[in-house]
Amino acid sequence: MAQTFDVVVIGAGPGGYIAAVRAAQLGFKVACIEGWKNAKGELALGGTCLNVGCIPSKALLSSSEEYEKVGHHLEDHGIAVSGVKLDLAKMQGRKETIVTKMTKGIEFLFKKNKIAWLQGFGKFVSGGASYRIAVGNETVEAKYVIVATGSRARHLPGITVDNDLVCDNEGALAFPSVPRRLGVIGAGVIGLELGSVWRRLGSEVTILEALPNFLGACDEAVSKEAWKQFTRQGLAISLGVKIGKVTAKKSGITVEYNDKDGAAQKLECDRLIVSVGRVPNTDGLGADAVGLKVDPRGFIEVDGHCKTNLPNVYAIGDVVRGPMLAHKAEDEGVMVAELIAGQKPHIDYDTIPWIIYTSPEIAWVGKSEQQAKAAGLTVKTGQFPFSINGRALGLNEPTGFVKIVADAATDRVLGMHIIHSRASDLIQEGVTTMEFAGAAEDIARIVHGHPTLAEVVREAALNVDKRSLNS
Ligand SMILES: Cc1cc2nc3c(=O)[nH]c(=O)nc-3n(C[C@H](O)[C@H](O)[C@H](O)COP(=O)(O)OP(=O)(O)OC[C@H]3O[C@@H](n4cnc5c(N)ncnc54)[C@H](O)[C@@H]3O)c2cc1C
């Protein structure tokens, strides 16, 4: 007889495992299906985020940042360092240790919450009052199903990704040596982050981007500053290119492309990263067997509460519309578990923060000045630089600024945009303010510790009314 559960979650990435934990906390009998195998061939929970995404990339970003700092940025502090040596195998080992700690942590959470881990890939077999799902040779049954099957790297037609010479995120996080010349196709978040890792470790990095604008989703003031900083650091970025043939041989890779003026160009490199977006994982899910609606691009169709067209079937995270971000997947996981329990949760999709972990980091929430104006809103803006903030100077991190976009009539914060080495942590003040429908004046009237980087957020808020105190 098939094992029966109240809730079966398909996929144990940040969306799925959090949904499973929350559903178990709410008293349901829960199983989570996951068949991911890591590079060692071991089954692992955690999905893209923990295994080949957020966590390993941030580990390498931090290690490479330390390496660059020791090599180049301690002199200003009066610290002379010589004989800096890179041990890439150890750096990669540290990354693996962090990944293992995190993925094993989910195994612990599953045990603690009595969640059954069904090892393998799940496929809908039949629907009705309850759903039957096959996992290998076994079939399980559940009244509620949460699909959290995530996404995988998008590849380009005609370019074979072998994850040795030509890599997506999986290979690019595991290079055994630092390539002398690294090519990157795509100047999005992942391309910039991974390009930065290898540039800091010594690669000559060239990034080819098809779009004519750099970081088009950011506020223009931020993307301009980012362009200035990244190109100064040595990232060679070409915009508006059209990629042609890619020839990969052990002796080197040739990328033929047309530049923004249409002229034929060639990039020669030793390794190539293809980071041109991600596609949802819905093949092999058996969507047709139960009539689960999937759009032409492969995303499961859902409403604002992640309900699919089928009763009691929800879908969350990268496999549905919206930003492909781990925290968005997690919050959707909590929301659907609580909906199943009859609660009334919701997510404010307008206050989801975006973060790019380059140096400096870039973070934003809400609308850019340009987006707000395009939406017909009348806005006022406040901006303040880190270059005159005592804490930033002490840290030797004076680059960047905070910009706040507020409604001209009501002062309500519509967006916050930060470019600075600690932007990822600072943006949360903008998220909280917007979640509570706060105004720039609210931030300006809150006491901020001194000396802190957060004082720049406050000064930017004061600057919305052109009354910054320290400029
Ligand atoms: C290099 C990189 C860096 C990133 N950095 C960040 C970051 O810093 N911050 C951030 O917010 N986001 C980041 N992301 C994005 C983030 O990883 C994703 O948004 C997040 O993992 C999505 O979570 P998910 O649960 O929807 O899917 P996933 O994490 O993709 O997990 C889905 C899981 O479902 C499993 N699965 C698929 N099909 C089946 C099936 N039929 N049966 C059972 N299991 C199945 C898969 O094996 C996988 O384990 C990064 C991504 C990459 C690639």
Short mmCIF file of C-alpha atoms and ligand atoms in Angstrom, two decimals:
data_model
loop_
_atom_site.label_atom_id
_atom_site.label_comp_id
_atom_site.label_asym_id
_atom_site.label_seq_id
_atom_site.Cartn_x
_atom_site.Cartn_y
_atom_site.Cartn_z
CA MET A 1 0.00 0.00 0.00
CA ALA A 2 1.19 3.50 -0.80
CA GLN A 3 2.55 5.54 2.12
CA THR A 4 0.16 8.38 2.87
CA PHE A 5 1.04 11.89 3.99
CA ASP A 6 -0.93 15.07 4.57
CA VAL A 7 1.56 17.12 2.58
CA VAL A 8 4.16 16.01 0.03
CA VAL A 9 6.73 18.58 -1.02
CA ILE A 10 8.56 17.92 -4.30
CA GLY A 11 12.08 19.41 -4.13
CA ALA A 12 14.20 20.33 -1.11
CA GLY A 13 15.73 23.65 -2.15
CA PRO A 14 15.10 26.73 0.04
CA GLY A 15 11.47 26.81 -1.10
CA GLY A 16 10.74 23.13 -0.53
CA TYR A 17 12.62 22.47 2.69
CA ILE A 18 11.23 25.56 4.38
CA ALA A 19 7.69 24.66 3.23
CA ALA A 20 8.20 21.15 4.67
CA VAL A 21 9.47 22.49 8.02
CA ARG A 22 6.63 25.01 8.34
CA ALA A 23 3.99 22.40 7.40
CA ALA A 24 5.44 20.01 10.01
CA GLN A 25 5.44 22.79 12.63
CA LEU A 26 1.74 23.25 11.89
CA GLY A 27 1.07 19.61 12.71
CA PHE A 28 0.95 17.95 9.30
CA LYS A 29 2.49 14.60 8.41
CA VAL A 30 5.01 15.68 5.78
CA ALA A 31 7.29 14.06 3.23
CA CYS A 32 9.79 15.80 0.99
CA ILE A 33 11.01 14.23 -2.23
CA GLU A 34 14.56 15.08 -3.32
CA GLY A 35 17.01 13.21 -5.54
CA TRP A 36 19.86 15.75 -5.94
CA LYS A 37 23.31 14.18 -6.02
CA ASN A 38 26.37 16.30 -5.36
CA ALA A 39 29.69 16.05 -7.22
CA LYS A 40 30.72 13.14 -4.96
CA GLY A 41 27.57 11.25 -5.97
CA GLU A 42 25.99 11.66 -2.52
CA LEU A 43 22.33 12.53 -2.10
CA ALA A 44 21.99 16.04 -0.69
CA LEU A 45 19.20 18.32 0.45
CA GLY A 46 19.25 22.10 -0.12
CA GLY A 47 18.77 22.40 -3.88
CA THR A 48 20.60 24.89 -6.07
CA CYS A 49 20.96 27.44 -3.30
CA LEU A 50 22.93 25.33 -0.86
CA ASN A 51 24.76 23.05 -3.28
CA VAL A 52 25.66 25.14 -6.33
CA GLY A 53 24.22 28.63 -5.78
CA CYS A 54 23.98 31.17 -2.98
CA ILE A 55 26.08 29.39 -0.36
CA PRO A 56 29.13 28.16 -2.33
CA SER A 57 29.25 31.37 -4.39
CA LYS A 58 29.24 33.52 -1.25
CA ALA A 59 31.96 31.34 0.31
CA LEU A 60 34.20 31.87 -2.72
CA LEU A 61 33.30 35.56 -2.93
CA SER A 62 34.43 36.03 0.67
CA SER A 63 37.62 33.99 0.24
CA SER A 64 38.58 35.80 -2.95
CA GLU A 65 37.80 39.14 -1.32
CA GLU A 66 40.14 38.35 1.57
CA TYR A 67 42.82 37.32 -0.93
CA GLU A 68 42.49 40.56 -2.84
CA LYS A 69 42.42 42.60 0.36
CA VAL A 70 45.60 41.03 1.71
CA GLY A 71 47.33 41.43 -1.63
CA HIS A 72 46.27 44.98 -2.39
CA HIS A 73 44.25 46.82 0.22
CA LEU A 74 46.02 46.58 3.55
CA GLU A 75 48.76 49.10 2.75
CA ASP A 76 46.42 52.02 3.49
CA HIS A 77 46.06 50.62 7.02
CA GLY A 78 49.83 50.69 7.38
CA ILE A 79 50.09 46.93 7.08
CA ALA A 80 52.70 45.62 4.68
CA VAL A 81 52.17 42.03 3.60
CA SER A 82 54.52 40.02 1.49
CA GLY A 83 54.56 36.48 0.20
CA VAL A 84 50.78 36.13 -0.21
CA LYS A 85 50.06 32.70 -1.65
CA LEU A 86 46.87 31.25 -2.98
CA ASP A 87 45.94 27.68 -2.05
CA LEU A 88 42.92 27.18 -4.29
CA ALA A 89 42.39 23.57 -3.24
CA LYS A 90 42.09 24.70 0.38
CA MET A 91 39.76 27.55 -0.61
CA GLN A 92 37.54 25.11 -2.49
CA GLY A 93 37.71 22.73 0.47
CA ARG A 94 36.51 25.47 2.82
CA LYS A 95 33.58 26.11 0.46
CA GLU A 96 32.72 22.40 0.43
CA THR A 97 32.85 22.24 4.24
CA ILE A 98 30.35 25.10 4.46
CA VAL A 99 28.06 23.47 1.89
CA THR A 100 28.16 20.13 3.72
CA LYS A 101 27.47 21.80 7.07
CA MET A 102 24.44 23.56 5.61
CA THR A 103 23.01 20.58 3.70
CA LYS A 104 23.49 18.25 6.69
CA GLY A 105 21.74 20.91 8.73
CA ILE A 106 18.60 20.34 6.67
CA GLU A 107 18.82 16.59 7.31
CA PHE A 108 18.86 17.48 11.01
CA LEU A 109 15.84 19.78 10.58
CA PHE A 110 13.94 17.01 8.78
CA LYS A 111 14.66 14.55 11.61
CA LYS A 112 13.75 17.12 14.26
CA ASN A 113 10.44 17.89 12.55
CA LYS A 114 9.73 14.24 11.63
CA ILE A 115 9.73 14.98 7.91
CA ALA A 116 10.25 11.89 5.74
CA TRP A 117 12.92 12.38 3.09
CA LEU A 118 11.88 10.33 0.05
CA GLN A 119 15.07 9.92 -1.95
CA GLY A 120 14.61 10.22 -5.71
CA PHE A 121 12.71 12.36 -8.18
CA GLY A 122 8.95 12.70 -7.88
CA LYS A 123 6.43 12.39 -10.68
CA PHE A 124 2.65 12.91 -10.54
CA VAL A 125 0.81 9.69 -11.36
CA SER A 126 -2.81 10.60 -10.70
CA GLY A 127 -4.97 13.24 -9.05
CA GLY A 128 -8.44 13.46 -7.53
CA ALA A 129 -9.30 13.65 -3.83
CA SER A 130 -5.66 12.83 -3.17
CA TYR A 131 -2.58 12.84 -5.36
CA ARG A 132 -0.38 9.83 -6.12
CA ILE A 133 3.26 10.56 -6.77
CA ALA A 134 5.90 8.07 -7.91
CA VAL A 135 9.39 8.19 -6.42
CA GLY A 136 11.53 5.52 -8.02
CA ASN A 137 9.63 2.24 -7.57
CA GLU A 138 7.53 3.58 -4.74
CA THR A 139 4.26 5.54 -4.90
CA VAL A 140 3.13 7.90 -2.16
CA GLU A 141 -0.19 9.57 -1.62
CA ALA A 142 -1.04 13.02 -0.23
CA LYS A 143 -3.98 15.38 -0.03
CA TYR A 144 -1.75 18.45 -0.48
CA VAL A 145 1.23 18.80 -2.81
CA ILE A 146 3.76 21.63 -2.90
CA VAL A 147 5.89 21.68 -6.05
CA ALA A 148 9.28 23.30 -5.40
CA THR A 149 11.39 21.80 -8.17
CA GLY A 150 13.41 24.96 -8.80
CA SER A 151 15.47 25.78 -11.85
CA ARG A 152 18.64 24.91 -13.71
CA ALA A 153 21.07 26.97 -15.77
CA ARG A 154 19.88 28.00 -19.21
CA HIS A 155 22.29 26.92 -21.93
CA LEU A 156 22.66 28.49 -25.37
CA PRO A 157 21.92 26.53 -28.52
CA GLY A 158 25.10 25.31 -30.18
CA ILE A 159 27.26 25.81 -27.07
CA THR A 160 27.99 22.55 -25.29
CA VAL A 161 28.42 22.98 -21.54
CA ASP A 162 30.80 20.27 -20.32
CA ASN A 163 31.41 21.93 -16.93
CA ASP A 164 35.12 21.59 -17.54
CA LEU A 165 36.09 24.13 -20.19
CA VAL A 166 32.64 25.58 -20.84
CA CYS A 167 30.76 25.87 -17.59
CA ASP A 168 27.51 26.95 -16.05
CA ASN A 169 27.32 27.84 -12.36
CA GLU A 170 28.12 24.27 -11.30
CA GLY A 171 31.49 24.07 -13.06
CA ALA A 172 32.33 27.73 -12.47
CA LEU A 173 32.21 27.22 -8.70
CA ALA A 174 34.62 24.31 -8.88
CA PHE A 175 37.53 25.33 -11.14
CA PRO A 176 40.58 23.34 -9.98
CA SER A 177 42.95 26.13 -11.07
CA VAL A 178 42.65 29.84 -11.78
CA PRO A 179 42.15 30.33 -15.53
CA ARG A 180 44.55 32.87 -17.00
CA ARG A 181 41.86 34.19 -19.35
CA LEU A 182 38.22 33.74 -18.37
CA GLY A 183 35.30 34.52 -20.68
CA VAL A 184 31.81 35.05 -19.26
CA ILE A 185 28.68 35.19 -21.38
CA GLY A 186 26.08 37.26 -19.51
CA ALA A 187 26.59 40.27 -17.23
CA GLY A 188 23.72 39.41 -14.90
CA VAL A 189 24.00 38.73 -11.18
CA ILE A 190 25.64 35.30 -11.50
CA GLY A 191 28.05 36.36 -14.28
CA LEU A 192 29.19 39.40 -12.32
CA GLU A 193 29.57 37.50 -9.05
CA LEU A 194 31.50 34.57 -10.54
CA GLY A 195 33.51 36.88 -12.81
CA SER A 196 34.49 38.85 -9.70
CA VAL A 197 35.60 35.72 -7.82
CA TRP A 198 38.01 34.66 -10.55
CA ARG A 199 39.22 38.20 -11.32
CA ARG A 200 40.20 38.63 -7.67
CA LEU A 201 42.07 35.35 -7.80
CA GLY A 202 44.03 36.49 -10.84
CA SER A 203 42.05 35.79 -14.03
CA GLU A 204 41.81 38.28 -16.85
CA VAL A 205 38.01 38.43 -17.15
CA THR A 206 36.00 39.47 -20.21
CA ILE A 207 32.22 39.59 -19.93
CA LEU A 208 30.04 39.62 -23.04
CA GLU A 209 26.47 40.83 -22.58
CA ALA A 210 23.73 40.83 -25.22
CA LEU A 211 21.68 43.66 -23.71
CA PRO A 212 22.65 47.23 -24.55
CA ASN A 213 22.33 48.46 -20.96
CA PHE A 214 24.41 47.46 -17.97
CA LEU A 215 22.40 46.22 -14.96
CA GLY A 216 19.18 47.53 -16.46
CA ALA A 217 17.12 46.48 -13.42
CA CYS A 218 19.06 48.82 -11.10
CA ASP A 219 18.53 52.50 -10.51
CA GLU A 220 20.58 54.31 -13.18
CA ALA A 221 22.73 56.09 -10.59
CA VAL A 222 23.73 52.70 -9.18
CA SER A 223 24.39 51.01 -12.50
CA LYS A 224 26.58 53.97 -13.58
CA GLU A 225 28.62 53.75 -10.37
CA ALA A 226 28.85 49.95 -10.66
CA TRP A 227 30.12 50.22 -14.23
CA LYS A 228 32.76 52.71 -13.09
CA GLN A 229 33.90 50.49 -10.21
CA PHE A 230 33.86 47.14 -12.04
CA THR A 231 35.69 48.39 -15.12
CA ARG A 232 38.24 50.14 -12.89
CA GLN A 233 38.83 46.80 -11.14
CA GLY A 234 39.66 45.26 -14.50
CA LEU A 235 36.47 43.49 -15.56
CA ALA A 236 36.27 44.05 -19.33
CA ILE A 237 32.56 44.24 -20.12
CA SER A 238 31.17 44.50 -23.67
CA LEU A 239 27.48 45.31 -24.05
CA GLY A 240 25.11 44.77 -26.99
CA VAL A 241 27.03 41.78 -28.37
CA LYS A 242 25.64 38.93 -30.43
CA ILE A 243 27.26 35.60 -29.63
CA GLY A 244 28.12 33.38 -32.60
CA LYS A 245 30.14 30.18 -32.73
CA VAL A 246 31.99 28.85 -29.71
CA THR A 247 34.87 26.42 -30.31
CA ALA A 248 36.25 24.69 -27.24
CA LYS A 249 39.55 22.78 -27.32
CA LYS A 250 41.91 21.88 -24.49
CA SER A 251 44.31 24.47 -25.94
CA GLY A 252 41.70 27.22 -25.55
CA ILE A 253 38.19 28.43 -26.30
CA THR A 254 37.27 30.83 -29.07
CA VAL A 255 34.04 32.80 -28.83
CA GLU A 256 33.08 34.48 -32.06
CA TYR A 257 30.72 37.42 -31.64
CA ASN A 258 29.58 40.67 -33.15
CA ASP A 259 30.15 43.76 -31.05
CA LYS A 260 27.55 46.49 -30.51
CA ASP A 261 28.46 48.06 -33.86
CA GLY A 262 28.07 44.75 -35.66
CA ALA A 263 31.80 44.22 -36.20
CA ALA A 264 33.00 40.60 -36.02
CA GLN A 265 35.18 39.94 -32.96
CA LYS A 266 36.84 36.95 -31.31
CA LEU A 267 37.44 36.28 -27.63
CA GLU A 268 40.14 33.75 -26.80
CA CYS A 269 39.96 32.32 -23.29
CA ASP A 270 40.97 29.30 -21.23
CA ARG A 271 37.62 28.73 -19.60
CA LEU A 272 34.15 30.07 -20.37
CA ILE A 273 31.20 30.62 -18.05
CA VAL A 274 27.74 30.71 -19.62
CA SER A 275 25.43 32.61 -17.27
CA VAL A 276 22.42 33.63 -19.32
CA GLY A 277 19.57 32.95 -16.91
CA ARG A 278 17.79 29.90 -15.59
CA VAL A 279 14.95 27.65 -16.72
CA PRO A 280 12.32 26.04 -14.49
CA ASN A 281 12.44 22.30 -13.72
CA THR A 282 9.11 20.93 -14.89
CA ASP A 283 10.21 18.21 -17.32
CA GLY A 284 9.66 14.80 -15.86
CA LEU A 285 7.24 16.07 -13.20
CA GLY A 286 4.26 14.30 -14.78
CA ALA A 287 2.32 17.56 -15.04
CA ASP A 288 0.24 16.14 -17.91
CA ALA A 289 -0.85 13.11 -15.84
CA VAL A 290 -2.83 15.39 -13.53
CA GLY A 291 -3.49 18.38 -15.84
CA LEU A 292 -1.15 20.76 -13.99
CA LYS A 293 -0.90 23.95 -16.05
CA VAL A 294 2.60 24.86 -17.20
CA ASP A 295 3.19 27.96 -19.36
CA PRO A 296 5.08 27.82 -22.67
CA ARG A 297 8.37 28.70 -20.93
CA GLY A 298 7.99 25.80 -18.50
CA PHE A 299 6.86 27.75 -15.39
CA ILE A 300 3.98 26.33 -13.38
CA GLU A 301 1.08 28.80 -13.52
CA VAL A 302 0.06 30.12 -10.09
CA ASP A 303 -1.97 32.96 -8.60
CA GLY A 304 -0.75 35.49 -6.03
CA HIS A 305 -0.95 32.81 -3.33
CA CYS A 306 1.01 30.19 -5.30
CA LYS A 307 -2.15 28.14 -5.97
CA THR A 308 -2.00 26.17 -9.22
CA ASN A 309 -5.01 25.28 -11.37
CA LEU A 310 -5.38 22.03 -9.37
CA PRO A 311 -7.12 21.91 -6.00
CA ASN A 312 -4.65 21.51 -3.10
CA VAL A 313 -1.58 21.75 -5.35
CA TYR A 314 0.74 24.72 -4.79
CA ALA A 315 3.97 25.68 -6.55
CA ILE A 316 6.70 27.95 -5.18
CA GLY A 317 10.17 29.33 -5.80
CA ASP A 318 12.08 29.36 -9.08
CA VAL A 319 9.55 27.08 -10.77
CA VAL A 320 6.92 29.88 -10.72
CA ARG A 321 6.77 33.55 -11.79
CA GLY A 322 8.69 36.23 -9.96
CA PRO A 323 12.30 36.78 -9.04
CA MET A 324 14.54 33.70 -8.85
CA LEU A 325 15.75 34.39 -5.33
CA ALA A 326 16.15 32.02 -2.40
CA HIS A 327 14.39 34.31 0.10
CA LYS A 328 11.40 34.66 -2.25
CA ALA A 329 11.22 30.84 -2.49
CA GLU A 330 11.45 30.50 1.31
CA ASP A 331 8.72 33.03 2.00
CA GLU A 332 6.45 31.38 -0.54
CA GLY A 333 7.12 28.08 1.25
CA VAL A 334 5.98 29.53 4.57
CA MET A 335 2.96 31.13 2.92
CA VAL A 336 1.63 27.96 1.29
CA ALA A 337 2.16 25.83 4.40
CA GLU A 338 0.14 28.37 6.38
CA LEU A 339 -2.56 28.53 3.68
CA ILE A 340 -2.90 24.74 3.86
CA ALA A 341 -3.35 25.12 7.61
CA GLY A 342 -6.21 27.57 7.00
CA GLN A 343 -4.27 30.69 7.98
CA LYS A 344 -4.27 33.92 5.97
CA PRO A 345 -0.63 34.71 5.16
CA HIS A 346 0.51 36.90 2.29
CA ILE A 347 3.71 38.09 0.67
CA ASP A 348 4.35 41.66 -0.40
CA TYR A 349 6.17 41.04 -3.66
CA ASP A 350 7.01 44.76 -3.87
CA THR A 351 9.34 44.56 -0.88
CA ILE A 352 11.54 41.66 -1.91
CA PRO A 353 15.17 42.82 -1.74
CA TRP A 354 17.66 42.16 -4.55
CA ILE A 355 21.34 41.77 -3.81
CA ILE A 356 24.41 41.39 -5.98
CA TYR A 357 27.45 40.29 -3.97
CA THR A 358 30.12 42.01 -6.03
CA SER A 359 32.53 44.54 -4.52
CA PRO A 360 31.02 46.90 -3.92
CA GLU A 361 27.78 45.04 -3.30
CA ILE A 362 24.59 46.31 -4.88
CA ALA A 363 21.24 46.02 -3.14
CA TRP A 364 17.85 47.47 -3.75
CA VAL A 365 14.21 47.19 -2.85
CA GLY A 366 11.19 48.71 -4.57
CA LYS A 367 11.22 51.03 -7.52
CA SER A 368 14.14 52.84 -9.11
CA GLU A 369 13.68 56.55 -9.81
CA GLN A 370 13.23 55.70 -13.49
CA GLN A 371 10.64 52.97 -12.81
CA ALA A 372 8.68 55.23 -10.46
CA LYS A 373 8.59 58.02 -13.05
CA ALA A 374 7.64 55.59 -15.82
CA ALA A 375 4.74 54.46 -13.59
CA GLY A 376 3.52 58.08 -13.56
CA LEU A 377 4.54 58.79 -9.97
CA THR A 378 5.96 62.14 -8.89
CA VAL A 379 9.01 61.48 -6.80
CA LYS A 380 11.70 63.18 -4.79
CA THR A 381 15.03 61.52 -4.12
CA GLY A 382 17.72 61.71 -1.46
CA GLN A 383 21.27 60.46 -1.88
CA PHE A 384 24.24 60.36 0.47
CA PRO A 385 27.79 59.07 -0.11
CA PHE A 386 29.78 56.73 2.14
CA SER A 387 32.92 58.79 1.43
CA ILE A 388 32.11 61.22 4.28
CA ASN A 389 30.91 58.63 6.80
CA GLY A 390 33.33 57.98 9.67
CA ARG A 391 32.68 54.26 9.92
CA ALA A 392 33.12 53.76 6.16
CA LEU A 393 36.42 55.64 6.30
CA GLY A 394 37.58 53.56 9.28
CA LEU A 395 36.74 50.41 7.37
CA ASN A 396 38.52 51.80 4.31
CA GLU A 397 35.27 51.22 2.42
CA PRO A 398 34.31 54.75 1.29
CA THR A 399 32.93 53.80 -2.14
CA GLY A 400 29.24 54.08 -2.95
CA PHE A 401 26.07 55.72 -1.74
CA VAL A 402 22.50 55.23 -0.55
CA LYS A 403 19.67 56.61 -2.66
CA ILE A 404 16.08 56.81 -1.51
CA VAL A 405 13.13 57.33 -3.84
CA ALA A 406 10.06 58.75 -2.10
CA ASP A 407 6.62 59.83 -3.22
CA ALA A 408 6.73 63.63 -3.65
CA ALA A 409 3.31 64.16 -2.08
CA THR A 410 3.21 61.60 0.76
CA ASP A 411 6.96 61.07 1.41
CA ARG A 412 6.31 57.29 1.39
CA VAL A 413 9.45 55.34 0.52
CA LEU A 414 9.05 53.76 -2.92
CA GLY A 415 12.55 52.38 -3.25
CA MET A 416 15.99 52.21 -1.66
CA HIS A 417 19.18 51.63 -3.65
CA ILE A 418 22.59 50.99 -2.14
CA ILE A 419 26.00 50.43 -3.64
CA HIS A 420 28.59 49.68 -0.95
CA SER A 421 30.57 46.71 0.35
CA ARG A 422 27.94 46.12 3.07
CA ALA A 423 24.83 46.89 0.99
CA SER A 424 23.43 43.39 1.57
CA ASP A 425 22.90 44.04 5.26
CA LEU A 426 21.99 47.72 5.00
CA ILE A 427 19.12 47.20 2.55
CA GLN A 428 17.00 45.56 5.25
CA GLU A 429 16.20 49.00 6.71
CA GLY A 430 14.59 49.88 3.37
CA VAL A 431 12.68 46.58 3.31
CA THR A 432 11.30 47.10 6.81
CA THR A 433 10.38 50.71 6.14
CA MET A 434 8.54 49.81 2.94
CA GLU A 435 6.80 46.82 4.55
CA PHE A 436 5.38 49.19 7.16
CA ALA A 437 4.51 51.78 4.46
CA GLY A 438 7.01 54.13 6.11
CA ALA A 439 8.13 57.54 4.90
CA ALA A 440 11.61 58.99 4.40
CA GLU A 441 10.80 61.17 7.40
CA ASP A 442 10.35 58.00 9.52
CA ILE A 443 13.89 56.85 8.72
CA ALA A 444 15.19 60.38 9.31
CA ARG A 445 13.62 60.50 12.80
CA ILE A 446 14.91 57.11 13.98
CA VAL A 447 18.07 57.18 16.09
CA HIS A 448 20.91 55.44 14.23
CA GLY A 449 23.99 54.25 16.12
CA HIS A 450 27.24 56.13 15.67
CA PRO A 451 29.58 55.54 13.98
CA THR A 452 27.75 53.14 11.66
CA LEU A 453 27.23 52.68 7.97
CA ALA A 454 23.49 52.87 8.67
CA GLU A 455 23.93 56.59 9.34
CA VAL A 456 24.30 56.96 5.57
CA VAL A 457 20.79 55.52 5.16
CA ARG A 458 19.50 58.14 7.57
CA GLU A 459 21.38 60.95 5.85
CA ALA A 460 19.94 59.84 2.49
CA ALA A 461 16.47 59.98 4.08
CA LEU A 462 17.18 63.49 5.38
CA ASN A 463 18.44 64.40 1.94
CA VAL A 464 15.02 63.59 0.46
CA ASP A 465 14.02 66.93 2.04
CA LYS A 466 17.47 68.39 1.35
CA ARG A 467 18.35 68.62 5.03
CA SER A 468 21.26 66.19 5.43
CA LEU A 469 23.21 67.16 8.53
CA ASN A 470 26.68 66.07 7.46
CA SER A 471 27.01 67.52 3.99
C1 LIG B 1 25.47 30.72 -8.68
C2 LIG B 1 24.17 31.13 -8.05
C3 LIG B 1 24.17 32.04 -7.02
C4 LIG B 1 22.98 32.42 -6.42
N1 LIG B 1 23.01 33.31 -5.40
C5 LIG B 1 21.88 33.70 -4.81
C6 LIG B 1 21.90 34.60 -3.71
O1 LIG B 1 22.97 35.05 -3.28
N2 LIG B 1 20.73 34.96 -3.13
C7 LIG B 1 19.53 34.47 -3.59
O2 LIG B 1 18.49 34.83 -3.04
N3 LIG B 1 19.47 33.61 -4.63
C8 LIG B 1 20.61 33.21 -5.25
N4 LIG B 1 20.56 32.31 -6.26
C9 LIG B 1 19.23 31.82 -6.71
C10 LIG B 1 18.74 30.72 -5.75
O3 LIG B 1 19.69 29.69 -5.71
C11 LIG B 1 17.40 30.20 -6.21
O4 LIG B 1 16.50 31.27 -6.35
C12 LIG B 1 16.84 29.22 -5.19
O5 LIG B 1 17.70 28.12 -5.04
C13 LIG B 1 15.46 28.74 -5.62
O6 LIG B 1 14.98 27.84 -4.67
P1 LIG B 1 13.95 26.68 -5.05
O7 LIG B 1 13.67 25.97 -3.79
O8 LIG B 1 12.84 27.25 -5.82
O9 LIG B 1 14.73 25.74 -6.08
P2 LIG B 1 16.13 25.00 -6.07
O10 LIG B 1 17.06 25.55 -5.09
O11 LIG B 1 16.56 24.96 -7.50
O12 LIG B 1 15.77 23.54 -5.58
C14 LIG B 1 14.93 22.72 -6.30
C15 LIG B 1 15.20 21.30 -5.88
O13 LIG B 1 14.19 20.48 -6.47
C16 LIG B 1 14.78 19.26 -6.87
N5 LIG B 1 13.93 18.66 -7.90
C17 LIG B 1 13.73 19.03 -9.18
N6 LIG B 1 12.85 18.23 -9.78
C18 LIG B 1 12.48 17.32 -8.85
C19 LIG B 1 11.59 16.21 -8.85
N7 LIG B 1 10.88 15.91 -9.93
N8 LIG B 1 11.48 15.49 -7.72
C20 LIG B 1 12.19 15.81 -6.61
N9 LIG B 1 13.03 16.83 -6.54
C21 LIG B 1 13.17 17.58 -7.65
C22 LIG B 1 16.15 19.64 -7.37
O14 LIG B 1 17.01 18.52 -7.31
C23 LIG B 1 16.53 20.74 -6.38
O15 LIG B 1 17.23 20.21 -5.29
C24 LIG B 1 21.74 31.88 -6.88
C25 LIG B 1 21.73 30.95 -7.92
C26 LIG B 1 22.92 30.56 -8.49
C27 LIG B 1 22.89 29.55 -9.59
#
